[in-house]
Amino acid sequence: MSLAIESNPLIDRLPPHLKQFIKPQNYEDYTPIDQAVWRYVMRKNISSLSKVAHNSYLKGLEKTGISIDAIPSMYGMNRILKEIGWAAVAVDGFIPPNAFMEFQAYNILVIASDIRQLENIEYTPAPDIIHEAAGHAPIIANPDYAEYLRRFGKIGCKAISSKRDYEIYEAVRLLSILKEAHNTSLEEILKAEEHVKALQNQKENPSEMALIRNLHWWTVEYGLIGTTEDPKIYGAGLLSSIGESEWCMTDAVTKLPYSPETAYQEFDITKPQPQLFVTPDFAYLCQVLEEFADTMALRKGGHRGLAKLIESENLGTIELSTGLQISGVFTRMIKNEDNEVIYFETSGPTALSFREKELIGHGIDAHPDGFRSPLGKLKGINLAIENMSPRDLKAYNFYDGEYIEFEFESGITVAGTNITGMRNIQGELILIQFIECTVKYKDEFLFRPEWGTFELAVGKEIVAAFSGPADDYSFDLVIHKPSSETEKRQYSAQQLELHDLYKSVRNSREGKNTKFSLEAVFDILREAHSNDWLLPLEIYELVHDRDFEFASKIKDHLEEIKLNRKEIKHLIESGLSIIANENATA
């Protein structure tokens, strides 16, 4: 049965478009081999990361209550994370980058609840519970780092993506699924890898999302802290990779000072990283993040911000100088010779908001076919409508029920009957409605009377542009259907037998009744599962200090495996070393 997630106020207040990604953990789907993989990685981490990880990692493991011996349940994690102001939810593999970061803005740790196969025990490109729970969770117990993660999420979820970003996301998601799926052919994996590389090698100016994703990779996932001469690990990708966490500390990996320019350093998810970046402390991470945010359309607005939204072909928002926010799919803008936006259009459902709250009567039902409006100052008086005093409005005939004609500095003309207006909390006009209205620019009609009511967005300029809607509840965003889905694993009779053997050894360690004795397990293992290396290690751990003859047989068997499978020789040796060290300190 599935383990329910304990109620947590942070999860309860998530908007529906984020809740759609949450799935049950299905704890019963973890096999005894999965539990053994978790235990091996965690014991290896405790052994090696104590020397190379930031000191908050081991403290965080203790604080978040993550067990070394068993895969954590979401129920237990939420109960403990609640005490440090965070929560955790299970999801299905990779989710869209904006959504992933928005979860962080709500202090929610996203955990892909699947676990890597034994064959990928050192590293997997797929997000899994080892990476998320054993990598991310312990570090967020550090308040300075937790604040960086939250602020990163708040800024990152507003970054504007390109069409290529969405293609890369889907391609990487598919690759991660194929690599972790049982019985995937090498040909399928190579084809998926080539597709990812082809997309990554396409030359185009990086989007905001591509740049901030780079910052996320080189900090949250692969970050080092301290000095370039003596760095420590805090990035979850390194903390959860028992191979790369050791290799990254060698001279084979270049250590560079972290800076805002790191945003332009791309990465390849399919291979170990040739260089890593070192921040002096967590506070500096926030400084770099703020410097980057100052370059984003979120804070710059203007024609460049609107152009990014148009190029993305996805839902986005612009905010005008009056605070009026227009959310929709932007399709057109007109600029003047000074590159100022003098007109914009959306197509399809559009909503108007103020301070992230939809204006009454201006949801997508009121604007199902798009929205358009000129911007700027009025000609002849060098004044924006938003800056007009009541006397100015009266002088220029901005009266309800009155016919009016006026021209913007840009040359756009508006002529129609003013029927009503809407003001912001400062008393400034933010919206004016006209009937029988004509809007014209040069020889083009931007609006005709027969098109219905024209609503003029009052504002002289665009001060912000960002991804997604201003009000999360304006649009039905519960529509995510990934192009690829993780597969529920199916097992052969031989694999199920191996699961029983692992279960028997686990029960023996925990003092429970076992289906097979350790000797019987080992005999079946040698006969029917001679390539398996992790279970012999687990048996050896239980008998090495009390049955010398049996332990010697197991060790001889492990030596044979090392000869036949040189690619996992170091894993066996690491396991034996951990057992020896634990015995020496017992």
Coordinates of C-alpha atoms in Angstrom, one line a residue:
M1 CA 0.0 0.0 0.0
S2 CA 1.1 3.6 -0.5
L3 CA 2.4 5.7 2.4
A4 CA 0.3 8.8 2.8
I5 CA 2.2 12.1 3.2
E6 CA 1.6 13.6 6.6
S7 CA -0.4 16.7 6.5
N8 CA 1.9 19.8 6.4
P9 CA 0.8 23.4 6.1
L10 CA 3.4 24.0 3.4
I11 CA 2.0 21.2 1.2
D12 CA -1.6 22.2 1.9
R13 CA -1.0 25.8 0.6
L14 CA 0.5 24.7 -2.8
P15 CA -1.4 25.8 -5.8
P16 CA -3.1 23.1 -8.0
H17 CA -0.6 23.4 -10.8
L18 CA 2.2 22.2 -8.4
K19 CA 0.0 19.6 -6.6
Q20 CA -0.5 17.9 -10.0
F21 CA 3.1 16.7 -9.9
I22 CA 2.9 15.0 -6.5
K23 CA 2.5 11.3 -6.4
P24 CA 2.3 8.6 -3.7
Q25 CA 5.6 7.2 -2.6
N26 CA 4.5 3.6 -3.0
Y27 CA 7.0 2.4 -0.4
E28 CA 6.0 -1.2 -0.9
D29 CA 7.5 -1.0 -4.5
Y30 CA 11.0 -0.8 -3.1
T31 CA 12.7 -4.2 -3.4
P32 CA 15.1 -5.8 -0.9
I33 CA 17.8 -5.0 -3.5
D34 CA 16.7 -1.3 -3.5
Q35 CA 17.1 -1.2 0.3
A36 CA 20.6 -2.8 0.0
V37 CA 21.6 -0.2 -2.6
W38 CA 20.4 2.6 -0.3
R39 CA 22.3 1.1 2.7
Y40 CA 25.5 0.7 0.7
V41 CA 25.5 4.2 -0.6
M42 CA 24.7 5.7 2.8
R43 CA 27.4 3.7 4.6
K44 CA 29.9 4.7 1.9
N45 CA 28.8 8.3 2.2
I46 CA 29.2 8.3 6.0
S47 CA 32.6 6.8 5.6
S48 CA 34.0 9.1 2.8
L49 CA 32.0 12.3 3.0
S50 CA 33.0 12.9 6.6
K51 CA 36.4 14.0 5.1
V52 CA 35.2 15.9 2.1
A53 CA 31.7 17.2 2.7
H54 CA 30.7 20.5 4.3
N55 CA 30.3 20.1 8.0
S56 CA 26.6 20.8 7.8
Y57 CA 26.0 17.6 5.8
L58 CA 26.6 15.0 8.6
K59 CA 24.9 17.3 11.1
G60 CA 22.0 17.6 8.7
L61 CA 21.7 13.8 8.3
E62 CA 21.2 13.6 12.0
K63 CA 18.9 16.5 12.2
T64 CA 16.6 15.4 9.3
G65 CA 16.5 11.8 10.7
I66 CA 17.5 10.1 7.5
S67 CA 18.3 6.5 8.2
I68 CA 21.4 4.8 7.0
D69 CA 19.8 1.3 7.0
A70 CA 16.4 2.0 5.2
I71 CA 15.0 4.1 2.4
P72 CA 13.2 7.0 4.1
S73 CA 9.5 7.3 4.0
M74 CA 7.9 10.6 2.9
Y75 CA 5.8 10.4 6.0
G76 CA 8.8 10.3 8.3
M77 CA 10.7 13.0 6.3
N78 CA 7.8 15.4 6.5
R79 CA 7.4 14.9 10.2
I80 CA 11.1 15.9 10.7
L81 CA 11.5 18.5 8.0
K82 CA 8.4 20.3 9.4
E83 CA 10.6 21.2 12.4
I84 CA 13.0 23.2 10.2
G85 CA 10.3 24.9 8.1
W86 CA 10.4 22.6 5.1
A87 CA 8.4 19.7 3.6
A88 CA 9.0 17.0 1.0
V89 CA 6.8 15.6 -1.8
A90 CA 7.3 12.6 -4.1
V91 CA 7.3 13.2 -7.9
D92 CA 7.8 11.0 -11.0
G93 CA 11.3 11.7 -12.1
F94 CA 12.2 15.0 -13.8
I95 CA 9.5 17.7 -13.6
P96 CA 9.7 21.0 -15.6
P97 CA 12.4 23.3 -14.3
N98 CA 10.0 26.2 -13.5
A99 CA 7.8 23.9 -11.4
F100 CA 10.9 22.4 -9.7
M101 CA 12.1 25.8 -8.7
E102 CA 8.6 27.0 -7.6
F103 CA 8.4 24.1 -5.2
Q104 CA 11.6 25.4 -3.6
A105 CA 10.0 28.9 -3.3
Y106 CA 7.4 27.3 -1.2
N107 CA 10.0 25.5 1.0
I108 CA 9.2 22.2 -0.5
L109 CA 11.9 19.6 -1.3
V110 CA 11.0 17.7 -4.5
I111 CA 12.0 14.0 -4.2
A112 CA 11.9 11.6 -7.1
S113 CA 10.9 8.5 -5.1
D114 CA 12.4 5.9 -7.5
I115 CA 15.8 4.5 -6.7
R116 CA 18.7 3.8 -9.0
Q117 CA 19.4 0.2 -10.1
L118 CA 22.3 -1.7 -8.6
E119 CA 24.1 -1.3 -12.0
N120 CA 24.0 2.5 -11.6
I121 CA 24.8 2.6 -7.9
E122 CA 27.6 5.1 -8.4
Y123 CA 25.8 7.6 -10.5
T124 CA 22.6 8.0 -12.5
P125 CA 21.4 11.0 -14.6
A126 CA 17.9 10.2 -13.3
P127 CA 16.7 12.0 -10.1
D128 CA 16.2 9.4 -7.4
I129 CA 15.6 9.2 -3.7
I130 CA 19.3 8.8 -3.0
H131 CA 20.1 12.0 -4.8
E132 CA 17.1 13.9 -3.3
A133 CA 16.8 12.6 0.2
A134 CA 20.5 11.8 0.9
G135 CA 21.9 14.7 -1.1
H136 CA 19.5 17.7 -0.8
A137 CA 17.7 17.1 2.5
P138 CA 20.7 17.1 4.9
I139 CA 22.1 20.4 3.6
I140 CA 18.8 22.3 3.9
A141 CA 19.1 21.9 7.7
N142 CA 21.7 24.7 7.3
P143 CA 19.6 27.9 7.6
D144 CA 21.8 30.0 5.3
Y145 CA 21.7 27.4 2.6
A146 CA 18.0 26.8 3.0
E147 CA 17.4 30.5 2.5
Y148 CA 19.5 30.4 -0.7
L149 CA 17.4 27.5 -2.0
R150 CA 14.2 29.3 -1.2
R151 CA 15.3 32.6 -2.8
F152 CA 16.6 30.6 -5.8
G153 CA 13.2 29.0 -6.3
K154 CA 11.4 32.3 -6.0
I155 CA 13.6 33.9 -8.7
G156 CA 14.2 30.8 -10.8
C157 CA 10.5 30.0 -11.3
K158 CA 10.1 33.4 -13.0
A159 CA 12.9 32.8 -15.6
I160 CA 11.7 32.8 -19.2
S161 CA 12.4 29.6 -21.1
S162 CA 13.0 29.1 -24.9
K163 CA 11.4 26.5 -27.1
R164 CA 14.7 24.6 -27.0
D165 CA 14.6 24.5 -23.2
Y166 CA 11.4 22.6 -23.3
E167 CA 12.9 20.2 -25.9
I168 CA 16.0 19.6 -23.8
Y169 CA 13.8 19.0 -20.7
E170 CA 11.8 16.3 -22.5
A171 CA 15.0 14.7 -24.0
V172 CA 16.8 14.6 -20.7
R173 CA 13.7 13.2 -19.0
L174 CA 13.5 10.4 -21.6
L175 CA 17.2 9.6 -21.3
S176 CA 17.0 9.3 -17.5
I177 CA 14.0 7.0 -17.8
L178 CA 15.7 4.8 -20.3
K179 CA 18.9 4.5 -18.2
E180 CA 17.0 3.4 -15.2
A181 CA 14.4 1.2 -17.0
H182 CA 15.1 -2.6 -16.8
N183 CA 15.9 -4.2 -20.1
T184 CA 16.5 -1.0 -22.1
S185 CA 18.7 -1.7 -25.0
L186 CA 22.1 0.0 -25.4
E187 CA 21.0 1.2 -28.8
E188 CA 18.0 3.1 -27.2
I189 CA 20.2 4.7 -24.6
L190 CA 22.8 5.8 -27.2
K191 CA 20.1 7.2 -29.4
A192 CA 18.7 9.2 -26.5
E193 CA 22.1 10.4 -25.5
E194 CA 22.8 11.6 -29.0
H195 CA 19.5 13.5 -29.1
V196 CA 20.4 15.3 -25.8
K197 CA 23.9 16.2 -27.1
A198 CA 22.5 17.4 -30.4
L199 CA 20.1 19.7 -28.6
Q200 CA 22.8 20.9 -26.2
N201 CA 25.1 21.6 -29.2
Q202 CA 22.6 23.8 -31.0
K203 CA 24.0 27.3 -31.1
E204 CA 21.7 30.0 -29.8
N205 CA 21.7 32.7 -27.2
P206 CA 21.0 31.0 -23.9
S207 CA 17.6 31.8 -22.4
E208 CA 17.1 33.0 -18.8
M209 CA 16.1 29.5 -17.8
A210 CA 19.2 28.0 -19.4
L211 CA 21.4 30.5 -17.5
I212 CA 19.8 30.1 -14.1
R213 CA 19.7 26.3 -14.7
N214 CA 23.5 26.5 -15.0
L215 CA 23.8 28.4 -11.7
H216 CA 21.6 25.8 -10.1
W217 CA 23.7 23.0 -11.5
W218 CA 27.1 24.5 -10.3
T219 CA 25.7 25.3 -6.8
V220 CA 22.8 23.2 -5.7
E221 CA 23.8 20.1 -7.6
Y222 CA 27.6 20.3 -8.0
G223 CA 28.7 23.1 -5.7
L224 CA 31.9 23.2 -3.6
I225 CA 32.5 25.6 -0.7
G226 CA 35.6 27.0 1.0
T227 CA 38.7 27.7 -1.1
T228 CA 39.9 26.4 -4.4
E229 CA 42.9 24.8 -2.5
D230 CA 40.7 23.2 0.2
P231 CA 37.1 22.9 -1.0
K232 CA 34.3 20.9 0.6
I233 CA 31.2 19.4 -1.0
Y234 CA 27.7 20.8 -0.6
G235 CA 26.1 20.0 -4.0
A236 CA 23.6 17.2 -3.9
G237 CA 24.7 15.6 -7.1
L238 CA 28.2 15.1 -5.6
L239 CA 26.9 14.1 -2.2
S240 CA 24.8 11.4 -3.7
S241 CA 27.4 10.1 -6.2
I242 CA 29.8 7.7 -4.4
G243 CA 32.1 7.7 -7.4
E244 CA 32.2 11.4 -8.3
S245 CA 32.3 12.6 -4.7
E246 CA 35.8 11.0 -4.5
W247 CA 37.0 11.8 -8.0
C248 CA 36.0 15.5 -7.8
M249 CA 38.5 16.0 -5.1
T250 CA 41.4 14.9 -7.2
D251 CA 43.5 17.2 -9.4
A252 CA 41.7 15.7 -12.4
V253 CA 38.9 18.2 -11.7
T254 CA 39.7 21.9 -12.1
K255 CA 38.4 24.0 -9.1
L256 CA 37.4 27.6 -10.1
P257 CA 36.1 30.5 -8.0
Y258 CA 32.3 30.8 -8.2
S259 CA 31.0 34.1 -9.8
P260 CA 28.1 35.5 -11.8
E261 CA 29.9 34.4 -15.0
T262 CA 29.3 30.8 -14.0
A263 CA 25.9 31.2 -15.5
Y264 CA 27.5 30.9 -18.9
Q265 CA 29.3 27.6 -18.1
E266 CA 27.2 24.8 -19.6
F267 CA 27.2 21.2 -18.3
D268 CA 26.8 17.8 -19.7
I269 CA 24.5 15.6 -17.6
T270 CA 25.7 12.4 -19.3
K271 CA 29.3 12.5 -17.9
P272 CA 31.3 13.6 -14.9
Q273 CA 32.1 17.3 -14.7
P274 CA 35.6 18.4 -15.7
Q275 CA 35.5 21.5 -13.6
L276 CA 33.6 22.7 -10.4
F277 CA 33.1 26.1 -8.8
V278 CA 33.9 27.0 -5.3
T279 CA 31.9 29.6 -3.2
P280 CA 33.6 31.1 -0.1
D281 CA 30.3 30.7 1.9
F282 CA 26.6 30.3 1.4
A283 CA 26.0 34.1 1.8
Y284 CA 28.0 34.6 -1.4
L285 CA 25.6 32.3 -3.3
C286 CA 22.8 34.7 -2.5
Q287 CA 24.9 37.7 -3.6
V288 CA 25.6 36.1 -7.0
L289 CA 21.9 35.1 -7.3
E290 CA 20.8 38.7 -6.7
E291 CA 23.3 40.0 -9.3
F292 CA 22.0 37.6 -11.8
A293 CA 18.3 38.5 -11.0
D294 CA 19.1 42.1 -11.7
T295 CA 19.8 41.1 -15.3
M296 CA 16.5 39.2 -15.7
A297 CA 13.4 40.5 -17.5
L298 CA 11.7 40.1 -14.1
R299 CA 13.5 43.2 -13.0
K300 CA 14.4 44.8 -16.3
G301 CA 11.1 44.6 -18.2
G302 CA 11.2 46.6 -21.4
H303 CA 11.3 45.4 -25.0
R304 CA 13.9 42.7 -24.3
G305 CA 11.7 41.2 -21.7
L306 CA 8.6 41.2 -23.9
A307 CA 10.7 39.8 -26.8
K308 CA 11.7 36.8 -24.6
L309 CA 8.1 36.1 -23.8
I310 CA 7.1 36.2 -27.4
E311 CA 10.0 33.9 -28.4
S312 CA 9.1 31.4 -25.7
E313 CA 5.6 30.9 -27.1
N314 CA 4.4 30.1 -23.6
L315 CA 2.3 31.7 -20.9
G316 CA 4.0 34.7 -19.4
T317 CA 3.3 38.0 -17.7
I318 CA 4.2 41.6 -18.2
E319 CA 3.8 44.3 -15.5
L320 CA 3.2 47.9 -16.4
S321 CA 4.4 51.0 -14.5
T322 CA 0.9 51.3 -12.9
G323 CA 1.2 47.8 -11.5
L324 CA -1.3 46.3 -13.9
Q325 CA -0.2 42.7 -14.9
I326 CA -1.2 41.1 -18.1
S327 CA -0.8 37.3 -18.3
G328 CA -1.2 35.3 -21.5
V329 CA 0.7 34.1 -24.6
F330 CA 2.4 37.2 -26.1
T331 CA 2.5 37.3 -29.8
R332 CA 3.4 40.8 -31.0
M333 CA 4.9 44.1 -30.0
I334 CA 5.6 47.4 -31.8
K335 CA 8.6 49.5 -30.7
N336 CA 9.5 53.1 -31.5
E337 CA 12.9 54.2 -32.6
D338 CA 14.2 54.3 -29.0
N339 CA 13.2 50.6 -28.6
E340 CA 10.4 51.5 -26.2
V341 CA 7.3 49.2 -26.4
I342 CA 4.4 51.3 -27.7
Y343 CA 2.0 48.4 -28.3
F344 CA 1.6 44.7 -27.4
E345 CA -0.8 41.8 -28.1
T346 CA -1.6 38.4 -26.6
S347 CA -3.5 35.6 -28.3
G348 CA -5.9 33.2 -26.6
P349 CA -7.0 33.3 -22.9
T350 CA -5.6 36.3 -21.1
A351 CA -6.0 37.6 -17.5
L352 CA -5.4 40.9 -15.9
S353 CA -4.1 41.2 -12.3
F354 CA -2.8 43.7 -9.8
R355 CA -0.2 42.5 -7.2
E356 CA -0.6 38.9 -8.2
K357 CA -4.4 39.0 -7.7
E358 CA -6.7 38.7 -10.6
L359 CA -8.9 41.8 -11.2
I360 CA -12.6 41.1 -10.7
G361 CA -14.2 40.7 -14.1
H362 CA -10.9 40.4 -16.0
G363 CA -10.2 36.7 -16.0
I364 CA -9.8 34.5 -19.0
D365 CA -13.6 34.3 -19.5
A366 CA -13.5 38.1 -20.1
H367 CA -10.5 37.9 -22.4
P368 CA -10.8 34.5 -24.2
D369 CA -9.3 35.7 -27.5
G370 CA -6.4 37.8 -26.3
F371 CA -5.7 41.3 -25.2
R372 CA -4.0 44.3 -26.9
S373 CA -3.1 47.8 -25.9
P374 CA -0.9 50.8 -26.7
L375 CA 1.5 52.1 -24.1
G376 CA 3.3 55.4 -23.5
K377 CA 2.8 59.1 -23.0
L378 CA 0.2 61.3 -24.8
K379 CA 1.3 63.5 -27.6
G380 CA 1.5 67.2 -27.0
I381 CA 1.4 67.2 -23.2
N382 CA 4.3 64.8 -22.6
L383 CA 2.3 63.1 -19.8
A384 CA 1.2 59.6 -19.2
I385 CA -2.4 58.9 -18.3
E386 CA -1.4 57.3 -15.1
N387 CA 0.3 60.6 -14.0
M388 CA -2.8 62.8 -14.8
S389 CA -4.4 64.5 -11.9
P390 CA -8.2 64.7 -11.7
R391 CA -7.9 68.2 -13.2
D392 CA -5.8 66.9 -16.1
L393 CA -8.3 64.1 -16.7
K394 CA -11.1 66.6 -16.8
A395 CA -9.2 68.9 -19.1
Y396 CA -8.6 66.2 -21.6
N397 CA -12.1 64.9 -21.5
F398 CA -11.4 61.6 -19.8
Y399 CA -15.0 61.3 -18.5
D400 CA -17.2 58.3 -18.2
G401 CA -19.8 58.4 -20.9
E402 CA -17.9 61.0 -23.0
Y403 CA -16.5 60.5 -26.5
I404 CA -12.8 61.2 -26.7
E405 CA -10.0 61.2 -29.2
F406 CA -6.3 61.2 -28.2
E407 CA -2.9 60.4 -29.7
F408 CA 0.1 58.8 -28.1
E409 CA 3.6 60.2 -28.7
S410 CA 4.2 57.0 -30.8
G411 CA 1.5 58.1 -33.3
I412 CA -1.1 55.5 -32.1
T413 CA -4.6 57.1 -32.1
V414 CA -7.5 56.1 -29.9
A415 CA -11.1 57.3 -30.6
G416 CA -14.2 56.1 -28.7
T417 CA -16.6 56.5 -25.9
N418 CA -15.1 56.2 -22.4
I419 CA -17.5 54.0 -20.4
T420 CA -15.6 53.3 -17.2
G421 CA -12.1 53.1 -15.5
M422 CA -10.4 51.1 -12.9
R423 CA -7.8 52.4 -10.4
N424 CA -5.0 50.8 -8.3
I425 CA -4.7 51.3 -4.6
Q426 CA -2.7 54.5 -5.1
G427 CA -5.7 55.9 -7.0
E428 CA -4.0 55.8 -10.4
L429 CA -6.0 54.7 -13.4
I430 CA -4.9 51.2 -14.6
L431 CA -7.6 50.3 -17.1
I432 CA -10.1 52.4 -19.2
Q433 CA -12.9 50.8 -21.2
F434 CA -14.2 52.2 -24.4
I435 CA -17.1 51.3 -26.8
E436 CA -17.3 52.2 -30.4
C437 CA -13.6 52.4 -30.3
T438 CA -11.0 52.7 -33.1
V439 CA -7.3 52.2 -32.4
K440 CA -5.0 53.0 -35.3
Y441 CA -1.2 53.1 -36.0
K442 CA -0.1 54.5 -39.3
D443 CA -2.3 52.7 -41.9
E444 CA -3.1 49.7 -39.6
F445 CA -6.3 49.3 -37.6
L446 CA -5.2 47.8 -34.2
F447 CA -8.8 47.7 -33.0
R448 CA -12.2 48.3 -34.7
P449 CA -15.6 49.2 -33.2
E450 CA -17.2 45.9 -34.4
W451 CA -14.7 43.9 -32.3
G452 CA -16.5 44.9 -29.1
T453 CA -15.3 46.7 -26.0
F454 CA -11.8 48.0 -26.1
E455 CA -9.8 48.0 -22.8
L456 CA -6.8 50.3 -22.6
A457 CA -4.1 49.1 -20.3
V458 CA -2.8 52.3 -18.6
G459 CA 1.0 52.4 -18.3
K460 CA 3.8 54.2 -19.9
E461 CA 6.3 51.3 -19.8
I462 CA 6.8 47.6 -19.1
V463 CA 8.7 47.3 -15.8
A464 CA 8.8 43.5 -15.5
A465 CA 8.3 40.4 -17.6
F466 CA 8.4 36.8 -16.3
S467 CA 7.3 33.2 -17.0
G468 CA 3.9 32.0 -15.9
P469 CA 0.8 33.9 -14.7
A470 CA 0.6 36.7 -12.2
D471 CA -2.2 34.9 -10.3
D472 CA -1.7 31.1 -10.1
Y473 CA -5.5 30.6 -10.1
S474 CA -6.2 32.6 -13.3
F475 CA -5.5 29.7 -15.6
D476 CA -6.2 26.0 -15.5
L477 CA -2.6 24.8 -15.4
V478 CA -3.3 21.2 -14.3
I479 CA -2.5 19.9 -17.8
H480 CA 1.0 18.5 -17.5
K481 CA 1.3 15.3 -19.5
P482 CA 5.0 14.4 -20.0
S483 CA 6.0 12.9 -23.3
S484 CA 7.6 10.0 -21.4
E485 CA 6.7 8.2 -18.1
T486 CA 8.7 6.1 -15.7
E487 CA 7.9 2.5 -16.0
K488 CA 6.8 0.2 -13.2
R489 CA 9.4 -2.6 -13.0
Q490 CA 8.5 -6.1 -13.8
Y491 CA 10.6 -9.0 -12.5
S492 CA 11.4 -12.5 -13.7
A493 CA 11.2 -15.6 -11.5
Q494 CA 15.0 -15.5 -11.1
Q495 CA 15.0 -11.8 -10.1
L496 CA 12.2 -12.5 -7.5
E497 CA 14.3 -15.3 -6.1
L498 CA 17.2 -12.9 -5.7
H499 CA 14.9 -10.5 -3.9
D500 CA 14.0 -13.3 -1.4
L501 CA 17.7 -13.9 -0.8
Y502 CA 18.3 -10.2 -0.1
K503 CA 15.2 -10.1 2.2
S504 CA 16.5 -13.1 4.2
V505 CA 19.9 -11.4 4.8
R506 CA 18.1 -8.2 5.8
N507 CA 15.9 -10.1 8.2
S508 CA 18.9 -11.9 9.7
R509 CA 20.6 -8.5 10.3
E510 CA 17.4 -7.2 12.0
G511 CA 16.9 -10.3 14.1
K512 CA 13.7 -11.4 12.3
N513 CA 12.7 -14.8 11.0
T514 CA 14.3 -15.6 7.7
K515 CA 13.3 -17.8 4.8
F516 CA 16.8 -19.0 4.2
S517 CA 19.9 -19.4 6.5
L518 CA 22.9 -17.3 5.5
E519 CA 24.7 -20.5 4.4
A520 CA 21.7 -21.4 2.2
V521 CA 21.6 -17.9 0.8
F522 CA 25.2 -18.0 -0.1
D523 CA 24.9 -21.5 -1.8
I524 CA 22.0 -20.4 -3.9
L525 CA 23.8 -17.1 -4.7
R526 CA 26.9 -18.9 -6.0
E527 CA 24.9 -21.3 -8.0
A528 CA 22.2 -19.1 -9.6
H529 CA 23.3 -15.5 -9.2
S530 CA 27.1 -15.6 -9.4
N531 CA 27.4 -12.0 -10.8
D532 CA 25.8 -10.4 -7.8
W533 CA 28.4 -8.6 -5.7
L534 CA 26.4 -6.6 -3.1
L535 CA 24.7 -9.5 -1.3
P536 CA 27.9 -11.4 -0.7
L537 CA 29.2 -8.2 0.9
E538 CA 26.1 -8.1 3.2
I539 CA 26.6 -11.7 4.3
Y540 CA 30.3 -11.1 4.9
E541 CA 29.5 -8.2 7.1
L542 CA 27.3 -10.4 9.3
V543 CA 29.8 -13.3 9.7
H544 CA 33.3 -11.9 9.2
D545 CA 34.0 -11.6 13.0
R546 CA 32.3 -14.8 14.1
D547 CA 32.7 -17.5 11.4
F548 CA 36.1 -17.3 9.9
E549 CA 35.7 -20.3 7.6
F550 CA 32.4 -19.1 6.2
A551 CA 33.8 -15.6 5.8
S552 CA 36.8 -16.9 3.9
K553 CA 34.5 -18.7 1.4
I554 CA 32.6 -15.5 0.8
K555 CA 35.8 -13.5 0.4
D556 CA 37.1 -16.0 -2.2
H557 CA 33.9 -15.7 -4.1
L558 CA 34.2 -11.9 -4.0
E559 CA 37.8 -12.2 -5.4
E560 CA 36.4 -14.2 -8.3
I561 CA 33.8 -11.5 -9.0
K562 CA 36.5 -8.9 -9.0
L563 CA 38.5 -10.8 -11.6
N564 CA 35.4 -11.3 -13.8
R565 CA 33.9 -7.9 -13.4
K566 CA 36.8 -5.4 -13.1
E567 CA 34.3 -2.4 -13.5
I568 CA 33.0 -3.1 -10.0
K569 CA 36.2 -4.1 -8.3
H570 CA 36.5 -0.8 -6.5
L571 CA 32.9 -1.1 -5.2
I572 CA 33.7 -4.5 -3.6
E573 CA 36.9 -3.2 -2.1
S574 CA 35.1 -0.1 -0.7
G575 CA 32.5 -2.3 0.9
L576 CA 35.2 -4.5 2.5
S577 CA 37.1 -1.4 3.7
I578 CA 33.9 0.0 5.3
I579 CA 33.3 -3.3 7.2
A580 CA 37.0 -3.4 8.3
N581 CA 36.8 0.2 9.5
E582 CA 33.6 -0.3 11.4
N583 CA 35.0 -3.4 13.1
A584 CA 38.2 -1.5 14.1
T585 CA 36.2 1.3 15.7
A586 CA 33.6 -1.0 17.3

